[in-house]
Each structure stands twice: as C-alpha cells, then as structure tokens.
CSV table of C-alpha atoms in Angstrom, one decimal:
chain,number,residue,atom,x,y,z
V,1,MET,CA,0.0,0.0,0.0
V,2,GLN,CA,2.9,2.3,0.8
V,3,VAL,CA,4.0,2.2,-2.9
V,4,ALA,CA,0.5,3.1,-4.1
V,5,ILE,CA,0.2,6.2,-2.0
V,6,GLY,CA,3.8,7.4,-2.1
V,7,ASN,CA,5.9,8.6,0.7
V,8,LEU,CA,3.5,11.4,1.9
V,9,ILE,CA,2.1,9.1,4.5
V,10,GLN,CA,4.0,6.8,6.8
V,11,ILE,CA,2.3,3.5,7.6
V,12,ILE,CA,3.3,1.9,10.8
V,13,THR,CA,2.1,-1.3,12.5
V,14,LEU,CA,0.2,-1.5,15.7
V,15,THR,CA,3.3,-2.7,17.4
V,16,GLU,CA,5.3,0.3,16.1
V,17,ALA,CA,2.5,2.5,17.5
V,18,GLY,CA,2.9,0.8,20.9
V,19,ILE,CA,-0.4,-1.0,20.7
V,20,ASN,CA,-0.3,-4.6,21.8
V,21,ILE,CA,-3.9,-5.5,22.7
V,22,ASP,CA,-6.5,-7.8,21.2
V,23,ILE,CA,-9.3,-5.5,20.2
V,24,PRO,CA,-12.7,-7.2,20.7
V,25,GLU,CA,-15.1,-7.6,17.8
V,26,PRO,CA,-18.4,-7.7,19.7
V,27,PHE,CA,-20.8,-6.6,17.0
V,28,ALA,CA,-23.1,-8.3,14.6
V,29,THR,CA,-21.7,-6.6,11.4
V,30,LEU,CA,-18.4,-6.3,9.8
V,31,GLU,CA,-18.8,-2.6,9.5
V,32,GLU,CA,-19.4,-2.2,13.3
V,33,ASN,CA,-16.4,-4.4,14.1
V,34,ALA,CA,-14.1,-2.6,11.7
V,35,ARG,CA,-15.3,0.8,13.1
V,36,ILE,CA,-14.7,-0.2,16.8
V,37,LYS,CA,-11.2,-1.3,16.0
V,38,SER,CA,-10.2,1.9,14.1
V,39,LYS,CA,-11.8,4.0,16.9
V,40,THR,CA,-10.0,2.1,19.6
V,41,ILE,CA,-6.7,2.5,17.7
V,42,HIS,CA,-7.3,6.2,17.1
V,43,GLU,CA,-8.1,6.8,20.8
V,44,LEU,CA,-4.9,4.9,21.9
V,45,CYS,CA,-2.4,6.5,19.5
V,46,GLY,CA,-4.1,9.7,18.4
V,47,MET,CA,-3.1,9.2,14.8
V,48,ASP,CA,-5.0,8.6,11.6
V,49,CYS,CA,-5.5,4.9,11.2
V,50,PHE,CA,-7.4,2.1,9.5
V,51,SER,CA,-8.6,-1.3,10.4
V,52,GLU,CA,-10.6,-4.1,8.8
V,53,ASP,CA,-13.0,-6.9,9.4
V,54,THR,CA,-13.6,-9.7,7.0
V,55,GLY,CA,-16.0,-12.5,6.8
V,56,LEU,CA,-17.2,-15.4,4.7
V,57,GLU,CA,-20.9,-15.2,4.0
V,58,VAL,CA,-22.6,-18.3,2.7
V,59,ILE,CA,-26.0,-17.8,1.1
V,60,ALA,CA,-27.6,-21.2,2.0
V,61,LEU,CA,-26.5,-20.6,5.6
V,62,ASN,CA,-28.1,-17.2,5.9
V,63,GLY,CA,-24.8,-15.4,5.9
V,64,GLU,CA,-22.9,-17.7,8.2
V,65,PRO,CA,-20.2,-17.7,9.3
V,66,GLY,CA,-20.1,-13.9,8.7
V,67,VAL,CA,-18.6,-11.9,11.6
V,68,LEU,CA,-17.9,-15.2,13.4
V,69,SER,CA,-15.7,-16.5,10.5
V,70,ALA,CA,-12.5,-16.8,12.6
V,71,ARG,CA,-14.4,-18.3,15.6
V,72,TYR,CA,-17.0,-20.3,13.7
V,73,ALA,CA,-16.0,-23.6,15.4
V,74,GLY,CA,-15.1,-21.9,18.7
V,75,GLU,CA,-13.0,-19.2,20.4
V,76,HIS,CA,-9.8,-21.2,19.7
V,77,LYS,CA,-9.9,-19.8,16.1
V,78,ASN,CA,-8.7,-22.9,14.3
V,79,HIS,CA,-9.2,-22.7,10.6
V,80,HIS,CA,-9.2,-26.5,10.1
V,81,ASP,CA,-12.1,-26.8,12.6
V,82,ASN,CA,-13.9,-23.9,11.0
V,83,ILE,CA,-13.6,-25.5,7.5
V,84,ASP,CA,-14.8,-28.9,8.9
V,85,LYS,CA,-17.8,-27.2,10.5
V,86,LEU,CA,-18.6,-25.4,7.3
V,87,LEU,CA,-18.4,-28.5,5.1
V,88,ARG,CA,-20.5,-30.5,7.6
V,89,LYS,CA,-23.2,-27.8,7.5
V,90,MET,CA,-23.0,-27.6,3.7
V,91,LYS,CA,-23.3,-31.4,3.2
V,92,GLY,CA,-26.1,-32.1,0.8
V,93,ILE,CA,-26.7,-28.4,0.0
V,94,ARG,CA,-26.7,-27.7,-3.7
V,95,ASP,CA,-26.6,-23.9,-3.6
V,96,ARG,CA,-23.0,-23.3,-2.7
V,97,ARG,CA,-22.8,-19.6,-3.4
V,98,ALA,CA,-20.8,-17.6,-1.0
V,99,ARG,CA,-18.8,-14.4,-0.8
V,100,PHE,CA,-15.9,-13.0,1.1
V,101,ARG,CA,-16.5,-9.5,2.2
V,102,THR,CA,-14.0,-7.0,3.7
V,103,VAL,CA,-14.8,-3.7,5.3
V,104,LEU,CA,-12.0,-1.2,6.0
V,105,SER,CA,-12.6,1.6,8.4
V,106,LEU,CA,-10.4,4.7,8.0
V,107,ILE,CA,-10.1,7.5,10.5
V,108,TRP,CA,-8.6,10.4,8.5
V,109,LYS,CA,-8.3,13.9,9.8
V,110,ASN,CA,-10.8,13.0,12.6
V,111,SER,CA,-13.5,11.8,10.2
V,112,GLU,CA,-14.4,8.2,9.5
V,113,TYR,CA,-14.7,6.5,6.1
V,114,THR,CA,-15.5,2.9,5.2
V,115,PHE,CA,-14.5,0.9,2.1
V,116,GLU,CA,-15.9,-2.4,1.1
V,117,GLY,CA,-14.5,-5.2,-1.1
V,118,ILE,CA,-16.5,-8.3,-2.1
V,119,CYS,CA,-15.4,-11.5,-3.9
V,120,GLU,CA,-18.2,-13.7,-5.0
V,121,GLY,CA,-17.7,-17.5,-5.4
V,122,ILE,CA,-18.8,-20.9,-4.2
V,123,ILE,CA,-17.9,-23.3,-1.5
V,124,ALA,CA,-16.1,-26.5,-2.8
V,125,THR,CA,-17.2,-29.9,-1.5
V,126,GLU,CA,-13.7,-30.6,-0.2
V,127,THR,CA,-10.5,-28.8,0.6
V,128,LYS,CA,-8.0,-28.2,-2.2
V,129,GLY,CA,-4.6,-26.5,-2.1
V,130,ASP,CA,-2.0,-25.7,0.5
V,131,GLY,CA,-1.7,-21.9,0.2
V,132,GLY,CA,-3.5,-19.0,1.9
V,133,PHE,CA,-5.3,-19.3,5.2
V,134,GLY,CA,-8.7,-19.6,6.7
V,135,TYR,CA,-11.3,-20.7,4.3
V,136,ASP,CA,-9.1,-20.4,1.2
V,137,PRO,CA,-9.0,-24.2,0.6
V,138,VAL,CA,-12.8,-24.4,0.1
V,139,PHE,CA,-13.5,-21.0,-1.6
V,140,ILE,CA,-13.6,-20.9,-5.4
V,141,PRO,CA,-14.0,-17.3,-6.7
V,142,THR,CA,-16.3,-16.7,-9.6
V,143,GLY,CA,-14.3,-16.9,-12.8
V,144,SER,CA,-11.9,-19.5,-11.5
V,145,LYS,CA,-11.7,-23.3,-11.2
V,146,LEU,CA,-9.1,-23.0,-8.4
V,147,THR,CA,-9.6,-22.4,-4.7
V,148,PHE,CA,-7.8,-19.5,-3.2
V,149,ALA,CA,-5.5,-22.0,-1.6
V,150,GLU,CA,-4.4,-23.3,-5.0
V,151,MET,CA,-3.5,-19.8,-6.3
V,152,ASP,CA,-0.3,-17.8,-5.9
V,153,LEU,CA,-0.7,-14.3,-4.4
V,154,GLN,CA,-0.8,-12.6,-7.8
V,155,GLN,CA,-3.6,-14.9,-9.0
V,156,LYS,CA,-5.5,-14.4,-5.7
V,157,ASN,CA,-5.2,-10.6,-5.9
V,158,THR,CA,-7.1,-10.6,-9.2
V,159,PHE,CA,-10.1,-11.7,-7.2
V,160,SER,CA,-9.3,-10.6,-3.6
V,161,HIS,CA,-11.9,-8.9,-1.5
V,162,ARG,CA,-9.2,-7.4,0.7
V,163,LYS,CA,-7.4,-6.0,-2.4
V,164,LYS,CA,-10.7,-4.4,-3.7
V,165,ALA,CA,-11.3,-2.7,-0.4
V,166,ALA,CA,-7.6,-1.6,-0.1
V,167,ASP,CA,-7.7,-0.2,-3.7
V,168,ARG,CA,-10.7,1.9,-2.7
V,169,LEU,CA,-8.8,3.1,0.4
V,170,VAL,CA,-5.7,3.9,-1.6
V,171,LEU,CA,-7.7,5.9,-4.2
V,172,PHE,CA,-9.3,7.9,-1.4
V,173,LEU,CA,-6.0,8.7,0.2
V,174,GLN,CA,-4.4,9.6,-3.2
V,175,THR,CA,-7.2,12.0,-3.9
V,176,SER,CA,-7.2,13.4,-0.4
V,177,ILE,CA,-3.4,14.0,-0.4
V,178,HIS,CA,-3.4,15.7,-3.8
V,179,GLN,CA,-6.3,18.0,-2.8
V,180,THR,CA,-4.4,19.2,0.3
V,181,SER,CA,-0.9,19.4,-1.2
C-alpha cells in the first residue's frame, strides 16, 4: 500500500504504534467491528489509522459464518475446525454460493470513512490447495476453477476482497493527499 500512496504518508504497524492489545469484535456486522477497531486504535495513539474486518458469507447458511468467521468452530480460532464445521453444514446443499466481504474503516483527519470489497464465489465440497489461510482451501472465486489455496498471491489478488477494499482506500488517500498538497 505504501508504494501506491507514495511517501507522503508513513504507515506503521500496531506494534510500532505501541499498541499490543487484542481489540474485541463484539458486533453483529463487519462494519461495526471494523469501526470499533479503528476508533480504539485512534483513541490509543491519536493518529490517523485504518482497520478491517472480513467474513465469509454463505447464502444457504443465511450469511454464516459472517462476523464469526474466525471463531466459527469456537474461540480457539482454528481454521481447520472452521472448515470442517462449514463443510458439515453444507453437506447435501446444492446452492454453494458464498462471498468474502471485507470492510475497511479509516479515520482520516478526525473523520471516519469505510471501504468495502467483495469476492463472489462458491464453497467447494472438499479442501484443495496448501496456500493461503482460513477458508481459502474451500473457496472458489467466480471466474476461476481453483480455490484461493491453489493460487499464488498474484492470482489471488485478481479476485481478492481485501485488495478491492484496499484499492478503494488507496484511491481515497491519493485523492485526499493531492487535494491538500
């Protein structure tokens, strides 16, 4: 992201900002969880910041796992257990449509902005591939025959929900920086 916005903004990690806490995600929507994280970070460090929340939303499961994607099979956040639970719940279901959705929350000059990225696809009937993380071994994006876990990073980025949201954030920052400089 730093390359895309140039060197007019310095991006630092939470650790570099002196923040070493696990920020709770107590809300029922990705938007609310992303917002509480950016607000918490902003309050702790007083700097412009952004955060995100991402979830897998399966149509036949009424949007599950959604905001509980990382904890779908329990608080231990084990992606193998999460995938096993998802595949068990999807057993025998023909409508396998799903989407990954990312919401980025940016606090910029004391105002908040949100950016969304969506990747439509389907849930495979079994895991395939070794790459990626989370639900990547069972998610096949629309327009591909491969799961995210079978793709290299460049291939995955042609579909990525996170990249789509980040591209919108970068465009906003580029526009904002050029308007004030």
